[in-house]
Tab-separated table of C-alpha atoms in Angstrom:
chain	number	residue	atom	x	y	z
A	1	MET	CA	-14.893	5.116	-7.142
A	2	SER	CA	-12.613	8.120	-7.119
A	3	SER	CA	-9.290	8.310	-5.311
A	4	THR	CA	-10.710	10.948	-2.974
A	5	VAL	CA	-13.537	8.690	-1.810
A	6	VAL	CA	-11.191	5.755	-1.308
A	7	GLY	CA	-8.754	7.936	0.637
A	8	MET	CA	-11.526	9.237	2.852
A	9	ALA	CA	-12.762	5.692	3.550
A	10	VAL	CA	-9.267	4.481	4.429
A	11	GLY	CA	-8.760	7.491	6.683
A	12	ALA	CA	-12.060	6.859	8.441
A	13	VAL	CA	-11.208	3.192	9.041
A	14	LEU	CA	-7.781	4.108	10.417
A	15	ALA	CA	-9.274	6.784	12.671
A	16	VAL	CA	-11.849	4.400	14.118
A	17	VAL	CA	-9.211	1.729	14.713
A	18	ALA	CA	-6.845	4.215	16.352
A	19	LEU	CA	-9.547	5.549	18.650
A	20	THR	CA	-10.997	2.197	19.669
A	21	LEU	CA	-8.088	-0.258	19.649
A	22	GLY	CA	-4.950	1.837	20.124
A	23	PHE	CA	-1.742	2.659	18.321
A	24	TRP	CA	-0.442	-0.831	17.490
A	25	ALA	CA	-3.761	-1.930	16.039
A	26	PHE	CA	-3.661	1.257	13.946
A	27	VAL	CA	-0.197	0.312	12.651
A	28	VAL	CA	-1.284	-3.267	11.832
A	29	VAL	CA	-4.389	-2.068	9.982
A	30	ALA	CA	-2.390	0.571	8.077
A	31	VAL	CA	0.148	-2.044	6.947
A	32	ALA	CA	-2.657	-4.409	5.923
A	33	ILE	CA	-4.329	-1.665	3.888
A	34	ALA	CA	-1.034	-0.836	2.158
A	35	LEU	CA	-0.364	-4.485	1.335
A	36	GLY	CA	-3.908	-4.923	0.060
A	37	GLY	CA	-3.498	-1.918	-2.195
A	38	LEU	CA	-0.196	-3.259	-3.504
A	39	VAL	CA	-1.689	-6.681	-4.248
A	40	GLY	CA	-4.677	-5.044	-5.922
A	41	ARG	CA	-2.427	-3.023	-8.234
A	42	ILE	CA	-0.373	-6.124	-9.096
A	43	VAL	CA	-3.491	-8.184	-9.873
A	44	SER	CA	-5.033	-5.433	-12.002
A	45	GLY	CA	-1.797	-5.053	-13.973
A	46	ASP	CA	-1.151	-1.449	-12.896
A	47	LEU	CA	2.149	-2.401	-11.256
A	48	ASP	CA	4.969	-4.410	-12.809
A	49	VAL	CA	6.524	-6.616	-10.129
A	50	ARG	CA	9.855	-6.990	-11.963
A	51	ARG	CA	10.298	-3.224	-12.211
A	52	LEU	CA	9.335	-2.815	-8.562
A	53	LEU	CA	11.944	-5.392	-7.509
A	54	ASP	CA	14.575	-3.706	-9.700
A	55	VAL	CA	13.867	-0.358	-8.051
A	56	LEU	CA	14.049	-1.903	-4.583
A	57	ARG	CA	17.410	-3.483	-5.482
A	58	GLY	CA	18.705	-0.166	-6.808
A	59	ARG	CA	18.741	-1.151	-10.463
A	60	ARG	CA	16.947	1.708	-12.140
A	61	SER	CA	16.798	1.914	-15.904
A	62	SER	CA	15.557	4.630	-18.216
A	63	SER	CA	13.940	2.201	-20.657
């Protein structure tokens, strides 16, 4: 599935939630989608957790 299709699906889900359940439900669903995407990238090996933690701590390296 392409990034465009996934983005459109996520946008549609967020729009439906915002219209039916309100702003705070929209925020909760958006955070859950972001966390799910992060976990998916970690599990698939596309994201290195150690590098991510180093960046969040401010320890950036060029290697």
